[in-house]
Coordinates of C-alpha atoms in Angstrom, one line a residue:
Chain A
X7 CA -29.3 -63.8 -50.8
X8 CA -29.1 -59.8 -51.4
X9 CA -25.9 -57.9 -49.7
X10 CA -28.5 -56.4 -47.3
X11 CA -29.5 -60.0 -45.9
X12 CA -26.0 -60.9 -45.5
X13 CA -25.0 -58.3 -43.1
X14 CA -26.0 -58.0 -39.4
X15 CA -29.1 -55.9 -39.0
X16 CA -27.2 -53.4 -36.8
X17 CA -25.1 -52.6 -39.8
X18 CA -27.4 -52.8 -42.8
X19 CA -27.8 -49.7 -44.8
X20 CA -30.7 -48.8 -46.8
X21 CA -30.8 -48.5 -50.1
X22 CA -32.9 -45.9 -51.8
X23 CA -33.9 -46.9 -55.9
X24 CA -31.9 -44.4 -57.9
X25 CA -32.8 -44.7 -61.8
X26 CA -31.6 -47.0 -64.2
X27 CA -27.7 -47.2 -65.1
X28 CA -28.1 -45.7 -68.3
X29 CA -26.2 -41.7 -67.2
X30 CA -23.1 -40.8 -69.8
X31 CA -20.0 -40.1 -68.4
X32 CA -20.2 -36.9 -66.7
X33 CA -24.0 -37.3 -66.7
X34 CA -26.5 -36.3 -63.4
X35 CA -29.6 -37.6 -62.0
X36 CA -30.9 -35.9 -58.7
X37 CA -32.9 -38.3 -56.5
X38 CA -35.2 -37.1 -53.7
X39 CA -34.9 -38.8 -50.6
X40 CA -37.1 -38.2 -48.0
X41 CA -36.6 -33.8 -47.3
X42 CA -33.5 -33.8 -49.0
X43 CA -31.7 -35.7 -52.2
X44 CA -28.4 -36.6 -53.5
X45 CA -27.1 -36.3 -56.7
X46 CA -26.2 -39.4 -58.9
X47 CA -22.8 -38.6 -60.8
X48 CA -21.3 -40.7 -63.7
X49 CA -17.8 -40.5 -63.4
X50 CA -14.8 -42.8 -65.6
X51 CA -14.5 -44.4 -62.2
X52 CA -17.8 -45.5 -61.6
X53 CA -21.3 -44.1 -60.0
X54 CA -21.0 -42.1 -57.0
X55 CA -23.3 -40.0 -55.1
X56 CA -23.4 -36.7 -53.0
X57 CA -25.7 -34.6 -51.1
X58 CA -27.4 -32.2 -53.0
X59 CA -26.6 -29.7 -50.2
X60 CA -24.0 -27.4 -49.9
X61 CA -22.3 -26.9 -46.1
X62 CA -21.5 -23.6 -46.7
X63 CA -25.2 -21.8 -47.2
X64 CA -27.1 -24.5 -48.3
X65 CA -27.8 -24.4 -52.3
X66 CA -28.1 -27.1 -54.0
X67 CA -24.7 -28.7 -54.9
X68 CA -25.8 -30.8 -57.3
X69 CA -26.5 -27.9 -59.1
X70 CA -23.3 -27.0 -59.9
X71 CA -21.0 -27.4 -62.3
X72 CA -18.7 -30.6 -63.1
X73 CA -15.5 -29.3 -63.8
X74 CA -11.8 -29.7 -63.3
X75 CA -9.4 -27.2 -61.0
X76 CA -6.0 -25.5 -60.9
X77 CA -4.0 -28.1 -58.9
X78 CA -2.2 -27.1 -55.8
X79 CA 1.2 -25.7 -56.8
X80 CA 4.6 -24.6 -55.2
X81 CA 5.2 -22.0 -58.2
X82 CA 3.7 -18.4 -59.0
X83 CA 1.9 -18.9 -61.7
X84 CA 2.0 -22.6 -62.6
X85 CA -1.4 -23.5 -63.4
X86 CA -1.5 -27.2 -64.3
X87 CA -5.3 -28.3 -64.3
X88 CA -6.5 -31.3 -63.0
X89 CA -9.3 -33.9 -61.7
X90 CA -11.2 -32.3 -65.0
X91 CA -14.7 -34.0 -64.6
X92 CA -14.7 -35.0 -60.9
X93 CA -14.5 -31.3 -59.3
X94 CA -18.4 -30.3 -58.3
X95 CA -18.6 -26.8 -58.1
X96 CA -21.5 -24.7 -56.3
X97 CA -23.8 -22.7 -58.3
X98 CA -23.8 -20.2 -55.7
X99 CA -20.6 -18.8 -54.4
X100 CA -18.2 -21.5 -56.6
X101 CA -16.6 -23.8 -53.3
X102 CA -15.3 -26.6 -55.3
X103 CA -16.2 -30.2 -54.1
X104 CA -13.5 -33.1 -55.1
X105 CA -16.8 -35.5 -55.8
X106 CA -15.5 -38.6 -54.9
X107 CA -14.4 -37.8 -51.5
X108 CA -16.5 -35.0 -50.4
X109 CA -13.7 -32.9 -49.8
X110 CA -13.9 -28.9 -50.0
X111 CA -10.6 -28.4 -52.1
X112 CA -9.6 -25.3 -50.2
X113 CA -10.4 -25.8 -47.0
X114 CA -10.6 -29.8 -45.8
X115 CA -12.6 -28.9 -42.8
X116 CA -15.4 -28.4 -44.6
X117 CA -17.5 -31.6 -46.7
X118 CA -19.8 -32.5 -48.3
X119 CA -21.7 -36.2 -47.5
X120 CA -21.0 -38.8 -50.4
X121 CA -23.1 -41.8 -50.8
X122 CA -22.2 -45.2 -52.1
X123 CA -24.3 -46.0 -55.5
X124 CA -24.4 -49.5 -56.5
X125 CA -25.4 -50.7 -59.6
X126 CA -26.9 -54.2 -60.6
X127 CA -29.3 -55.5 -62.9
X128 CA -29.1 -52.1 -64.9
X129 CA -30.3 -50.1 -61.9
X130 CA -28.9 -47.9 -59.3
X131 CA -29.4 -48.0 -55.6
X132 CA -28.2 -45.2 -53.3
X133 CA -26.5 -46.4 -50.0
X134 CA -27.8 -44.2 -47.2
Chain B
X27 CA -21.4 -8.8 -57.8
X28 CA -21.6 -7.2 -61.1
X29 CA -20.0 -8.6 -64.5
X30 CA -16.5 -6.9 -65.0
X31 CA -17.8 -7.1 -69.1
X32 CA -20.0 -4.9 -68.8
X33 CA -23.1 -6.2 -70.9
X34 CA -26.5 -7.8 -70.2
X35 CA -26.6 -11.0 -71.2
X36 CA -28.8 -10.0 -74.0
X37 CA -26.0 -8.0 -75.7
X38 CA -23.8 -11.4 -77.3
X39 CA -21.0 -8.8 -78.4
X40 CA -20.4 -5.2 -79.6
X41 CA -23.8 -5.1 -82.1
X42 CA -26.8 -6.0 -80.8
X43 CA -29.7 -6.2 -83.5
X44 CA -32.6 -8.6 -83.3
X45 CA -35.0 -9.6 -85.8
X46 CA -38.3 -7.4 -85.3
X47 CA -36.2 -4.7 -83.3
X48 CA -36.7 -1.3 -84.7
X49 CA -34.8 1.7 -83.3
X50 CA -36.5 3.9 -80.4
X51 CA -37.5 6.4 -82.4
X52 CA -39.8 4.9 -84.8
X53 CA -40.8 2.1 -82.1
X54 CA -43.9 2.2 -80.9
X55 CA -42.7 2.7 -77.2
X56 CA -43.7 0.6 -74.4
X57 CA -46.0 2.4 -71.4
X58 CA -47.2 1.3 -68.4
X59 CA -50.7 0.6 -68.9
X60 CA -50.7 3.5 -70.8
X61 CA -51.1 6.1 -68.6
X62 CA -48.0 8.6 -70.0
X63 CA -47.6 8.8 -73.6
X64 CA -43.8 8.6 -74.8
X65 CA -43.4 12.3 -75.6
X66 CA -44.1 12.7 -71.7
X67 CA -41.6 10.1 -70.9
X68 CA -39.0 11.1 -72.8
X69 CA -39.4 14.9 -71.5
X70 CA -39.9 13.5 -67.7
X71 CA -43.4 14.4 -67.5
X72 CA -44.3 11.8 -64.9
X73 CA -47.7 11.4 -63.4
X74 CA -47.5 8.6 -60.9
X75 CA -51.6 7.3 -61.7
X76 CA -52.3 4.4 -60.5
X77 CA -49.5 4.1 -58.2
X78 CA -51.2 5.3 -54.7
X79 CA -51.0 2.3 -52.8
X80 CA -52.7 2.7 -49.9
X81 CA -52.5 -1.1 -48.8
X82 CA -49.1 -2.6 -50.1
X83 CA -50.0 -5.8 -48.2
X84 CA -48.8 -9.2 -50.2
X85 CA -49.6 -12.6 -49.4
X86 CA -46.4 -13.2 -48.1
X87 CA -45.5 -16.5 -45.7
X88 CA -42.8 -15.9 -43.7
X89 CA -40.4 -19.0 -44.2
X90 CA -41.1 -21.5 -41.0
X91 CA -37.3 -21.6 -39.8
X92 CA -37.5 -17.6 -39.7
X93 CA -41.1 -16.9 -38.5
X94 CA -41.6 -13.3 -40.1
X95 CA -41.1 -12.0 -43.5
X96 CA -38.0 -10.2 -44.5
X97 CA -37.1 -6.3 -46.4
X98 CA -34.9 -7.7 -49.2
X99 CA -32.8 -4.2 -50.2
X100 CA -31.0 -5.5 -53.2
X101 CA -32.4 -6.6 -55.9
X102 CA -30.5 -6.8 -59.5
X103 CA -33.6 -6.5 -61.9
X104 CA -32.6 -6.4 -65.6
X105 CA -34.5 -5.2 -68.6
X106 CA -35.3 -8.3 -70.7
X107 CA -34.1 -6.5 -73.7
X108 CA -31.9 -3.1 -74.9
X109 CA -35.0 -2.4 -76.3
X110 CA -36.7 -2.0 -73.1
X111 CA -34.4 0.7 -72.4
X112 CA -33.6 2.3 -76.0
X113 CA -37.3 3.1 -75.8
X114 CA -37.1 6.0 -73.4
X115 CA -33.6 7.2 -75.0
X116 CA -33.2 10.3 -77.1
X117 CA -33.1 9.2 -80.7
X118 CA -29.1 9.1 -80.9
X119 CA -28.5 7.9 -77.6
X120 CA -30.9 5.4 -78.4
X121 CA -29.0 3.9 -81.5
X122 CA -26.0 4.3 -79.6
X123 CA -26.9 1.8 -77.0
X124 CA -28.4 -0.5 -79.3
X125 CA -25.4 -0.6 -81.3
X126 CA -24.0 -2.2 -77.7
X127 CA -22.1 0.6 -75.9
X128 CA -22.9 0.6 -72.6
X129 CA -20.1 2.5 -71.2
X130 CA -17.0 2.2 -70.1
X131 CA -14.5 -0.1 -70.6
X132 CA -13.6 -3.1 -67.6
X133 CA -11.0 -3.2 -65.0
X134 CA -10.3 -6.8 -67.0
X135 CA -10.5 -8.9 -64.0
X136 CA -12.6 -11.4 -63.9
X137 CA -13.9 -15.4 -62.4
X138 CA -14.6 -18.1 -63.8
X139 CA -18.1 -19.5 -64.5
X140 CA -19.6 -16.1 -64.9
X141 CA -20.8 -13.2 -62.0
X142 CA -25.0 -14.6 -62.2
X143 CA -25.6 -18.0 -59.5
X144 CA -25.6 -20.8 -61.8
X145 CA -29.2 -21.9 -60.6
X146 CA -30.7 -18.3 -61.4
X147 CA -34.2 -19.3 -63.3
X148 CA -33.7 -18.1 -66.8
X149 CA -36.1 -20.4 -67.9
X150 CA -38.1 -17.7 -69.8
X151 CA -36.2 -15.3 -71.8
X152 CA -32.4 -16.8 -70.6
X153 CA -32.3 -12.9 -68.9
X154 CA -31.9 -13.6 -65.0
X155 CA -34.1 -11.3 -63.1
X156 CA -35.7 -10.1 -65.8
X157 CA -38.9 -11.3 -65.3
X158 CA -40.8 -10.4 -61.8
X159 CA -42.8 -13.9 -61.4
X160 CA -39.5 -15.4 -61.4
X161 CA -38.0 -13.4 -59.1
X162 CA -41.0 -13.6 -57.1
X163 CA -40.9 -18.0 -57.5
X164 CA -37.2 -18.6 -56.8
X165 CA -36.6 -15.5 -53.9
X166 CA -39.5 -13.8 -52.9
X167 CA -41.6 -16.7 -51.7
X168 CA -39.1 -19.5 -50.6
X169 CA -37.3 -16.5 -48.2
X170 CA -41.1 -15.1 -47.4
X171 CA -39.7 -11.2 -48.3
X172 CA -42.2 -8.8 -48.6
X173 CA -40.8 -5.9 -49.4
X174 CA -37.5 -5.5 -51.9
X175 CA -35.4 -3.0 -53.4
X176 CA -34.5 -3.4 -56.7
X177 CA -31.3 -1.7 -57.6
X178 CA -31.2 -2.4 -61.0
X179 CA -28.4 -3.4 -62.9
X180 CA -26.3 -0.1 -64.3
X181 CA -24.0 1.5 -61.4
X182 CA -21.2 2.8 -63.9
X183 CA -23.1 6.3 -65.0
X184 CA -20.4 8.4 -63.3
X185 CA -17.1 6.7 -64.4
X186 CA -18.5 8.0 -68.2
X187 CA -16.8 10.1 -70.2
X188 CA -19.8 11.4 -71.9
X189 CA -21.5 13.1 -69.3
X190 CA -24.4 13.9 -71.3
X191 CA -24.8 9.9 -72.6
X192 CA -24.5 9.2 -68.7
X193 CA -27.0 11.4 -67.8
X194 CA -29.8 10.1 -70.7
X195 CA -29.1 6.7 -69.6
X196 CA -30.1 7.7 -65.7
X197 CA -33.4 8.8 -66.7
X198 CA -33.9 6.2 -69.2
X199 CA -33.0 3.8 -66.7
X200 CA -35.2 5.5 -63.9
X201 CA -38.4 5.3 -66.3
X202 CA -37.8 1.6 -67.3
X203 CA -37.4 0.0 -63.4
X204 CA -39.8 2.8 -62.1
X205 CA -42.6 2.8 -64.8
X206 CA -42.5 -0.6 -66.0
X207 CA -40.6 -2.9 -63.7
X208 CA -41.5 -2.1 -60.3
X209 CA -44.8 -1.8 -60.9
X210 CA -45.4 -5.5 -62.1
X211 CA -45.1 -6.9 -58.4
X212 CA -46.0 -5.0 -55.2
X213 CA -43.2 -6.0 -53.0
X214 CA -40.8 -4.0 -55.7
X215 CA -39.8 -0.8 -54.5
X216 CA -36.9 1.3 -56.9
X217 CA -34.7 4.0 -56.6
X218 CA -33.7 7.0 -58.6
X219 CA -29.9 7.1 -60.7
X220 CA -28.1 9.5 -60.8
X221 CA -25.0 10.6 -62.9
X222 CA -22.3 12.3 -60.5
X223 CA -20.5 14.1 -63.3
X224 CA -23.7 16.6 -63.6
X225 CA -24.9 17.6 -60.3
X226 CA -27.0 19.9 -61.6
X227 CA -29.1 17.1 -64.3
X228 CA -28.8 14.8 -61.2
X229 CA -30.6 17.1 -58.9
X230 CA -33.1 17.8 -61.5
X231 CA -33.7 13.9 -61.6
X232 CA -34.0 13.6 -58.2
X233 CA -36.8 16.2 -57.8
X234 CA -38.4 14.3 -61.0
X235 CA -39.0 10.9 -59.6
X236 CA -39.2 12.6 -55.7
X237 CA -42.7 12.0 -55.7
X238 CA -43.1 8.6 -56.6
X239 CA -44.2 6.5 -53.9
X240 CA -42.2 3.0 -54.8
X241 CA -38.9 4.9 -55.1
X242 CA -36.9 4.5 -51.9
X243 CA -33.5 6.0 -52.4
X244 CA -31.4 8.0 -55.0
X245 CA -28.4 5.0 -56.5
X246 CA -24.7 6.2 -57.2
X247 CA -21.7 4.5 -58.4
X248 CA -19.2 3.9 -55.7
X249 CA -16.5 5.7 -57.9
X250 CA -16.2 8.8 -60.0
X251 CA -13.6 11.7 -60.7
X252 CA -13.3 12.8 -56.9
X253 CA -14.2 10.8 -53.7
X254 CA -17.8 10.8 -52.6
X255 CA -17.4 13.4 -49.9
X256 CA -16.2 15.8 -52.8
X257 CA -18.2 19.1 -52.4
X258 CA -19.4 19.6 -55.6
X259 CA -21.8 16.5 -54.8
X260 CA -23.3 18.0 -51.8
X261 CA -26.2 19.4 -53.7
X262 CA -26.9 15.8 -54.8
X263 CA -27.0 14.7 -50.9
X264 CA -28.9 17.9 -50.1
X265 CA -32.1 17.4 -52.4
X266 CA -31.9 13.3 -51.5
X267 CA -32.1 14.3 -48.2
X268 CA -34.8 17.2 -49.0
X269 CA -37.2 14.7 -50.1
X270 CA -36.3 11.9 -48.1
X271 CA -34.3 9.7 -49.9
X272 CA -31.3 8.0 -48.6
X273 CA -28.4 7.9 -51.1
X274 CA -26.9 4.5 -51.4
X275 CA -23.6 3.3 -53.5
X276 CA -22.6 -0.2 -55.2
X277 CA -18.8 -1.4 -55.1
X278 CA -17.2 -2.4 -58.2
X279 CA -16.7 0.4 -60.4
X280 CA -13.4 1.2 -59.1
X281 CA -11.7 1.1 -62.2
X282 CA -13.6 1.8 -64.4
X283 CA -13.8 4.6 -67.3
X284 CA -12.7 7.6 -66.0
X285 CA -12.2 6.7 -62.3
X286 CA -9.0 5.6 -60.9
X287 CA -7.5 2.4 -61.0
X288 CA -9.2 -0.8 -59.4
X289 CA -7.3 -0.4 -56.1
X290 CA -5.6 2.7 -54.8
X291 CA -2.3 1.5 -55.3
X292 CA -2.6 0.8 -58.7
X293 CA -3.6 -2.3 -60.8
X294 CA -3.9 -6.2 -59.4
X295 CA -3.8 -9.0 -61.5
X296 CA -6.6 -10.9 -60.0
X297 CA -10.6 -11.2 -59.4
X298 CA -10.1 -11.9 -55.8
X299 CA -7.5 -8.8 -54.9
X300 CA -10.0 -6.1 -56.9
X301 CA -13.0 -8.0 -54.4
X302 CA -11.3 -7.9 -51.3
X303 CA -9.6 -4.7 -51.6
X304 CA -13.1 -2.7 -52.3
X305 CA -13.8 -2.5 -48.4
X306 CA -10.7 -0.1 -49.1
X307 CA -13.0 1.9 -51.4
X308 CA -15.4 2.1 -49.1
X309 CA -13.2 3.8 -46.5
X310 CA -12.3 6.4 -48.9
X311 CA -15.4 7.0 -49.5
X312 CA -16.7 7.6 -46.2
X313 CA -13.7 8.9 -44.8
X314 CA -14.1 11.5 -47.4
X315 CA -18.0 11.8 -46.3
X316 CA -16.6 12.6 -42.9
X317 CA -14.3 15.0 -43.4
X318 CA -15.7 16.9 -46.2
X319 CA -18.6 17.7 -43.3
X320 CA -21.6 15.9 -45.3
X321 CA -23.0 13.9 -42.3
X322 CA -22.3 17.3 -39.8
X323 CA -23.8 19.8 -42.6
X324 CA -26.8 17.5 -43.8
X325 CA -28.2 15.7 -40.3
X326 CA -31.1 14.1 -42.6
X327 CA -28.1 12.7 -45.3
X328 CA -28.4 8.5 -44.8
X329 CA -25.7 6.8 -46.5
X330 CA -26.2 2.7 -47.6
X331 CA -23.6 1.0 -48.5
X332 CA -24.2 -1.8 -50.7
X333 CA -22.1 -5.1 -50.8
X334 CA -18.8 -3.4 -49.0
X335 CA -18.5 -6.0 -46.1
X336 CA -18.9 -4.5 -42.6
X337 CA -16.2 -5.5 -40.7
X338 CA -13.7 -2.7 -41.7
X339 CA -15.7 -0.2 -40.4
X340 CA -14.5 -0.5 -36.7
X341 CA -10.9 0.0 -37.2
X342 CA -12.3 3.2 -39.4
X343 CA -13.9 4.8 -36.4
X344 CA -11.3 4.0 -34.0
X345 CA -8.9 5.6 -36.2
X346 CA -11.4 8.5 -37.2
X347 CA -11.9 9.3 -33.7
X348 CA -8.5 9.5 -32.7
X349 CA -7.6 12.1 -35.7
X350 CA -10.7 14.0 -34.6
X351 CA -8.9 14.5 -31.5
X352 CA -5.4 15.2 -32.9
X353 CA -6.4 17.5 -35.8
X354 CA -9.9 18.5 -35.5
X355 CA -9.3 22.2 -36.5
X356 CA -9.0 20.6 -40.2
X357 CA -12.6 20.1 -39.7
X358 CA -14.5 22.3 -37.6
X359 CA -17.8 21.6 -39.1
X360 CA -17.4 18.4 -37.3
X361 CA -18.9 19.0 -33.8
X362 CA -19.5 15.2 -32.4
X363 CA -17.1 12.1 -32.8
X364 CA -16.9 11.4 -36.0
X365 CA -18.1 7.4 -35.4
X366 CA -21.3 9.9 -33.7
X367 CA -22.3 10.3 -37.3
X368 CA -21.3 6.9 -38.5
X369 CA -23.2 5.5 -36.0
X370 CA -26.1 7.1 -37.2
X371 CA -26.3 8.2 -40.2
X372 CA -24.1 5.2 -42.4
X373 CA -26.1 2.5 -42.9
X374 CA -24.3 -1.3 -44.2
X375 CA -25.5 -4.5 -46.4
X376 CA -24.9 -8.3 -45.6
X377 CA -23.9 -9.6 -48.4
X378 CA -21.4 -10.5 -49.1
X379 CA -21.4 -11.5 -45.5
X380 CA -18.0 -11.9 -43.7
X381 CA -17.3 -15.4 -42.4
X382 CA -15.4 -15.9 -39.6
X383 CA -14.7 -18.9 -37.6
X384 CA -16.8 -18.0 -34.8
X385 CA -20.1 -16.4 -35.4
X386 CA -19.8 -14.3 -32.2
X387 CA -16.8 -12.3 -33.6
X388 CA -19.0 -11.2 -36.5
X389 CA -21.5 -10.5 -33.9
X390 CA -19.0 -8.5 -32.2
X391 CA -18.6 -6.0 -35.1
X392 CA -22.1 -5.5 -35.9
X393 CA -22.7 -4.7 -32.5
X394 CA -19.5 -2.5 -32.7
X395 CA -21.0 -0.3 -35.5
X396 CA -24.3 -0.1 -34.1
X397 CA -25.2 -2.5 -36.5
X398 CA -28.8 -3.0 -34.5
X399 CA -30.2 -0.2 -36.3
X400 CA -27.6 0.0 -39.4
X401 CA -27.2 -3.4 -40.6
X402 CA -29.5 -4.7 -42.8
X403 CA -29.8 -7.9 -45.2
X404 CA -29.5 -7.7 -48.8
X405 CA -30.0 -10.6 -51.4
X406 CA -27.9 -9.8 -54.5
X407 CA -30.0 -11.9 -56.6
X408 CA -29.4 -13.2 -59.1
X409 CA -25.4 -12.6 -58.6
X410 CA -23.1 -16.0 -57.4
X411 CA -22.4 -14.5 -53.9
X412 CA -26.2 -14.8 -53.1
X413 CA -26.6 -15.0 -49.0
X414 CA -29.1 -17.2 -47.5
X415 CA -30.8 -15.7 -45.1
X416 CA -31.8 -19.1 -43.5
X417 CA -28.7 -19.3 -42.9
X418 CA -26.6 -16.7 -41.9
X419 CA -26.3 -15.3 -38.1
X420 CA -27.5 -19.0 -36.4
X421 CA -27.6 -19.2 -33.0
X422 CA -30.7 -17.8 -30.5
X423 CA -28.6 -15.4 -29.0
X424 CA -28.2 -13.4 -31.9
X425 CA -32.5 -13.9 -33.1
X426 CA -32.8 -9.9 -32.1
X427 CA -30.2 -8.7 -33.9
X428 CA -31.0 -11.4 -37.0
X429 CA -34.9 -9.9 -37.1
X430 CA -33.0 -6.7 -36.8
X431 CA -30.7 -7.1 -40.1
X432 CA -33.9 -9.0 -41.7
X433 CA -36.5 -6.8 -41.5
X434 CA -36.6 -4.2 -38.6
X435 CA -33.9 -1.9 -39.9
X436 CA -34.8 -1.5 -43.3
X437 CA -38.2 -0.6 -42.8
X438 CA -37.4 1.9 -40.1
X439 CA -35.4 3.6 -42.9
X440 CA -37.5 3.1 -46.1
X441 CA -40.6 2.2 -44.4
X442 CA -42.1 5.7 -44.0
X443 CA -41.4 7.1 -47.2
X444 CA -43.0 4.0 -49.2
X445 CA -46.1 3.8 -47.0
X446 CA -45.1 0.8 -45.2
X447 CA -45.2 1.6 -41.6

């Protein structure tokens, strides 16, 4: 019995085919689904997935750059980086993405959707 | 936004050589379907053949969410190569600028992950904007813009020492976008650059390319020696607006060469102070416009500001108006308000577009600066603080002022002169 069968219909989630499991860390796979897509990320932690739409102006996220960031400080001019490989940064005007939650690292109000992936079998399935 | 190094991406340090590259002078040099021969070029005998376009009507689709097609007035086209330009440079000059020197030397601020959008399409030459048909496949037709400026890339020709080098590289610069590039697609329109330092070759340049029908508007640097309201420039605004060019100025070369430093009061340490504090620039700069009497003596001067935010300007006429009051016997030339002047003959860019929390309060400003007629949108492509039109302004109360800032206002200022209207 799949995951899908075992949960009530009301709260089943589709799950969209998303490649095989074979990305390096820090690798990418983008993955239309239906007018938009989301991109696949290979992190150290795991798979995990995000829109491949930025909330700001609207280019694709996905696009950007995987990166790390100057971490929030209480000094002038203590730069300690941090979260190298899991900040997503847009190839248009920079905003910085924490990929695994979403978040917009300067401002919280603003996010970006993350997806569950799920791997099995070698394959990955997106969980709208 | 331009690079603070100032190279093109072609140049990978101070020498530039490729294999196959020979210098200008022996080249064979590169002509629009060869219709001038390079001993006209170099000596600015121009004849525009071929460029009579009665019909300048592209298969353009306006974009659904939008409905019409849009007047894109910044552009950043790039010559592919330093050849492309060393071609129409005097014999030294030329080796000069193949050898990598481009100018002046950078403020030294600058971002991480480069000035270009990461997504720009370099998939040809690894040039962005270099090439028209990508231009045309990754802005032209996904926005549905039918008519463009391109601006070029070079906007530090007056903070150069060598007035003379300056001066070579306007015209050589001027043949290469208006010859070669513009040409290629026949939504391009270019302008005309100009080096401050030598009103008198910049005049003569003017009156050179006045004639061409793509060229929409003479280009200046947004900092020199002296303020742009300076008088020895007026004979620069007086033949733009003889032939019916508006003059229009790019931020960020505060700082550079021989101008001042990056911000009035002196240097900052970061990218993001030298960004935000160029909206200061710009009210030097027209302040100076103001009060030197170039909008009062010159009713036909229009003034574009490009990529110098907007929202500053309302405070500036508040306080303008109030002086005028106080102290206008330090100005008698002036004989309306000046914000009269502003309101009619400065002209503003979106991009980068101000973002506050609520829409309406940009609104608010636009509307505050008569931004129904003087507003109007510009891409930046291929720089990182790209706009999207699709985007920016939502909301159906604002749709009139939105087709406005698309379209409306730029062709009610270009249109006429490049045959569109």
């Amino acid at each position: 019995m799949s995951d899908v069968a075992a949960l009530p219909p009301a709260q089943a989630r589709k799950r969209v085919p998303a490649g095989p499991a074979d990305l390096p860390i820090g690798g990418r796979r983008i993955v239309p689904v239906g007018a938009y897509s989301i991109g696949v990320f290979r992190l150290e932690s795991g798979y995990h997935g995000i829109v491949n739409y930025c909330p700001h102006e609207g280019a694709e996220l996905c696009k950007g750059r995987l990166t790390g960031t100057n971490l929030p400080t209480d000094k002038v001019s203590n730069y300690e980086w941090g979260c190298e490989g899991r900040i997503l940064r847009c190839p248009w005007h920079k905003w910085e993405f924490d990929l695994v939650t979403g978040q917009h690292v300067a401002d919280p109000s603003f996010r970006a959707r993350t997806y569950r992936v799920i791997e099995s079998d070698g394959q990955l399935h997106i969980e709208l | 936004m331009r690079p603070s190094s100032w190279q093109f991406p072609g140049f990978a340090g101070s020498i530039y050589r490729r294999a196959g590259d020979s210098h200008a002078h022996n080249a064979k040099l590169l002509c629009y379907k060869g219709e001038a021969n390079s001993s006209d070029l170099l000596a600015g005998n121009l004849e525009f053949r071929g460029m009579n376009q009665p019909s300048r009507a592209a298969a353009v689709t306006p974009h659904p969410k939008i409905g019409y097609s849009l007047f894109d007035i910044e552009i950043h086209a790039r010559p592919a190569r330093p050849q492309d330009i060393a071609t129409y440079l005097p014999a030294p000059y030329a080796e000069r600028y193949l050898d990598g020197f481009l100018g002046d030397s950078t403020p030294n601020l600058d971002q991480r992950g480069g000035n270009d959008r990461e997504d720009a399409d370099t998939s040809d030459n690894g040039v962005a904007a270099s090439n028209p048909a990508l231009i045309a496949r990754q802005l032209l037709a996904p926005y549905g813009i039918e008519w463009a400026i391109c601006t070029g890339p070079i906007y530090n020709l007056s903070t150069m020492g060598d007035t003379d080098y300056a001066t070579a590289l306007a015209s050589a610069f001027n043949t290469w976008l208006n010859h070669d590039f513009v040409p290629r697609d026949s939504r391009f329109n270019g302008v005309v650059y100009v080096a401050m330092q030598d009103p008198k070759a910049a005049v003569k340049e003017i009156e050179k390319w006045a004639s061409h029908p793509r060229v929409s508007q003479v280009f200046i640097g947004s900092a020199g020696i002296v303020p742009l309201g300076h008088r020895s420039h007026h004979i620069i605004y007086e033949a733009a607006a003889a032939n019916g060019l508006p003059v229009a100025t790019h931020s960020t070369m505060e700082g550079r060469g021989i101008t001042g430093t990056p911000t009035g009061n002196g240097y900052c340490s970061r990218y993001i102070e030298y960004h935000t504090g160029l909206a200061a620039s710009a009210l030097t700069n027209v302040t100076s416009l103001v009060c030197e009497g170039v909008f009062a003596k010159i009713p036909d001067f229009r003034f574009v500001l490009l990529e110098f935010g907007i929202s500053w300007a309302q405070p500036l006429m508040w306080a303008l108006d109030r002086e005028w009051k106080n102290l206008r016997s330090e100005m008698p030339a002036l004989k309306e308000r000046p914000s009269d002047y502003l309101k009619r003959q400065l002209f503003y860019t979106t991009q980068p577009i101000e973002e506050p929390d609520q829409t309406r309060d940009l609104v608010q400003t636009y509307h505050a600066v008569n931004g129904s007629s003087q507003i109007m949108f510009s891409s930046d492509y291929p720089h990182w603080d790209f706009d999207n039109p699709l985007v920016i302004l939502p909301g159906k109360e604002n749709a009139e002022l939105k087709r406005r800032i698309l379209r409306e206002n730029a062709l009610a200022l270009y249109g006429r002169r490049l045959g569109l209207t």
